Amino acid sequence: MVKRETLRVAMIGAGFMGAAHSQAWSVAPRFFDLPIRPQMTVLVGRDGDRAATAAAKFGWESSAVDWREVIGRDDIDLIDICTPGDTHAEIAIAALTAGKHVLCEKPLANTVDDAVRMVNAAESALADGVFAMVGFSYRRVPAITFARDLVLAGRIGTLRRVQANYLQDWLVDENGPMTWRLDKTRAGSGALGDIGAHAIDAVQFITGQSVDEVSGTLQTFVAERPLLGESIGLSGTPSIEHGRVTVDDSALFSGRLSNGALASFEATRMATGRKNAFRLEFSGSTGSVSFDLERMNELEFYDGSDAPGEQGFRRILVTEPEHPYTAAWWPTGHGLGYEHAFSHQVRDLVVDIAAGRQPEPSFADGLRVQRVLEAVERSAANRSEWTAV
Ligand code: SOE
């Protein structure tokens, strides 16, 4: 593969993730010395005017509406997929087949079958030096990376207990409108795949273990929601049409990890008052670590080797230059935000591509998460019996 000075990027999708990824492509080169410079070549959206507006706003050189045409262009090196899950497989496989590197938002796909096809395409492309990564960005929150360092260094001893709760409340109001995230044909599942996927990946990332068995249950609390816009009925008065919610509002499941540890998972959009509380706690034979995304610059660490009488959870401010990624940003104590994990994701992806190294998480890592998601759905359909992944 010809060594290039620039990595010409096309981003497909301009929603919330499109905004977060745009910020990362724009900011990462300013704070990290990258071996090749990302070039924000084109933003692809479904509507021409909105794509042009988004491209100007987020700093893309141009906009387009046909992702297939963009994938075929010789002036594009990487496709960044920021679309709903039902389009991930088609776009990623086409891009990899066309010799383009791929960054694909999570979850990798809506089904295990699609994820397997994506892994196969990624493995074929690898032989030609073309790489694929799935965007579990929370791996690159410094406190989560640091938690992994502590756990894998044995600082909590033998892992026995895991608690992974991702709590949001944006669907508590039953009058909240239908969106693609509530349509199984678009999103694949609800809280389970949207935020439960983050919990599964983070647990596997931090512990180095796999979730091998699950027993779970899913619940939809609000079965119908208003469709945006009004329809004028025969009576001439506006009426609000409703759409059926076909995904879970909440997922609750137990997991058995490959080392025998027991994990409890919750992914819900009904945790009233919890806005983005992604809470992780790992308990071992000599200590524990505990994280909450709503306090994302902190990690609580219980070190059982502290002198008796002096033991307790200490609050570590993960902003020291010794901590992962933080030296590139601000002086100690100034803190980072949600968006910085996406810049770290871009930094690691670009460094790995330049080095000819498989970026992580790979599509195979994404498939491992997909298999857990599907096992939870099978377990829930069978009244939560223990289900092999
Ligand atoms: C869900 O509300 C969501 O936007 C997820 O889709 C993202 O992956 C997560 O980073 C924030 O919450």
mmCIF file of N, CA and C and ligand atoms in Angstrom, residues 16-17 105-106 137-138 166 168 170 181 194-195 198 269 276 338 342, ligand 1:
data_model
loop_
_atom_site.group_PDB
_atom_site.id
_atom_site.type_symbol
_atom_site.label_atom_id
_atom_site.label_comp_id
_atom_site.label_asym_id
_atom_site.label_seq_id
_atom_site.Cartn_x
_atom_site.Cartn_y
_atom_site.Cartn_z
ATOM 1 N N PHE A 16 -25.959 12.577 15.955
ATOM 2 C CA PHE A 16 -25.186 12.772 17.202
ATOM 3 C C PHE A 16 -23.781 12.186 17.025
ATOM 4 N N MET A 17 -23.690 10.976 16.527
ATOM 5 C CA MET A 17 -22.361 10.372 16.369
ATOM 6 C C MET A 17 -21.552 11.090 15.279
ATOM 7 N N GLU A 105 -19.430 2.678 13.883
ATOM 8 C CA GLU A 105 -20.027 2.911 15.203
ATOM 9 C C GLU A 105 -20.588 1.602 15.767
ATOM 10 N N LYS A 106 -20.761 1.622 17.105
ATOM 11 C CA LYS A 106 -21.294 0.448 17.790
ATOM 12 C C LYS A 106 -22.821 0.528 17.813
ATOM 13 N N SER A 137 -16.099 3.655 22.020
ATOM 14 C CA SER A 137 -15.231 4.773 22.395
ATOM 15 C C SER A 137 -14.925 4.820 23.892
ATOM 16 N N TYR A 138 -15.791 4.227 24.723
ATOM 17 C CA TYR A 138 -15.558 4.355 26.165
ATOM 18 C C TYR A 138 -14.265 3.653 26.592
ATOM 19 N N TYR A 166 -25.684 0.693 32.810
ATOM 20 C CA TYR A 166 -25.691 1.906 31.994
ATOM 21 C C TYR A 166 -27.090 2.494 32.106
ATOM 22 N N GLN A 168 -29.854 5.603 31.707
ATOM 23 C CA GLN A 168 -30.285 6.862 31.114
ATOM 24 C C GLN A 168 -31.777 7.037 31.391
ATOM 25 N N TRP A 170 -33.901 9.174 29.083
ATOM 26 C CA TRP A 170 -34.488 10.032 28.036
ATOM 27 C C TRP A 170 -35.813 9.503 27.487
ATOM 28 N N ARG A 181 -34.322 4.707 16.965
ATOM 29 C CA ARG A 181 -33.753 3.865 18.027
ATOM 30 C C ARG A 181 -34.815 2.950 18.660
ATOM 31 N N ASP A 194 -27.991 -0.665 22.327
ATOM 32 C CA ASP A 194 -27.501 0.716 22.241
ATOM 33 C C ASP A 194 -26.488 0.998 23.361
ATOM 34 N N ILE A 195 -26.894 0.762 24.616
ATOM 35 C CA ILE A 195 -25.988 1.070 25.737
ATOM 36 C C ILE A 195 -25.522 -0.192 26.466
ATOM 37 N N HIS A 198 -22.158 -1.237 25.180
ATOM 38 C CA HIS A 198 -21.020 -0.558 25.819
ATOM 39 C C HIS A 198 -20.624 -1.284 27.106
ATOM 40 N N ARG A 269 -33.272 2.944 29.722
ATOM 41 C CA ARG A 269 -33.541 4.345 29.405
ATOM 42 C C ARG A 269 -34.638 4.876 30.335
ATOM 43 N N ASN A 276 -26.654 9.928 32.093
ATOM 44 C CA ASN A 276 -25.724 9.095 31.311
ATOM 45 C C ASN A 276 -24.782 8.386 32.264
ATOM 46 N N TYR A 338 -16.828 13.966 27.453
ATOM 47 C CA TYR A 338 -17.330 12.853 26.649
ATOM 48 C C TYR A 338 -16.645 12.794 25.290
ATOM 49 N N PHE A 342 -13.497 10.178 21.818
ATOM 50 C CA PHE A 342 -13.559 10.006 20.363
ATOM 51 C C PHE A 342 -12.258 10.487 19.711
HETATM 52 C C1 SOE B 1 -27.669 6.543 23.666
HETATM 53 O O1 SOE B 1 -28.420 7.619 24.162
HETATM 54 C C2 SOE B 1 -26.226 7.013 23.378
HETATM 55 O O2 SOE B 1 -26.257 8.086 22.471
HETATM 56 C C3 SOE B 1 -25.458 5.870 22.742
HETATM 57 O O3 SOE B 1 -26.001 5.542 21.468
HETATM 58 C C4 SOE B 1 -23.999 6.252 22.602
HETATM 59 O O4 SOE B 1 -23.242 5.151 22.099
HETATM 60 C C5 SOE B 1 -23.453 6.658 23.965
HETATM 61 O O5 SOE B 1 -22.086 7.062 23.831
HETATM 62 C C6 SOE B 1 -24.266 7.814 24.543
HETATM 63 O O6 SOE B 1 -25.653 7.424 24.612
#
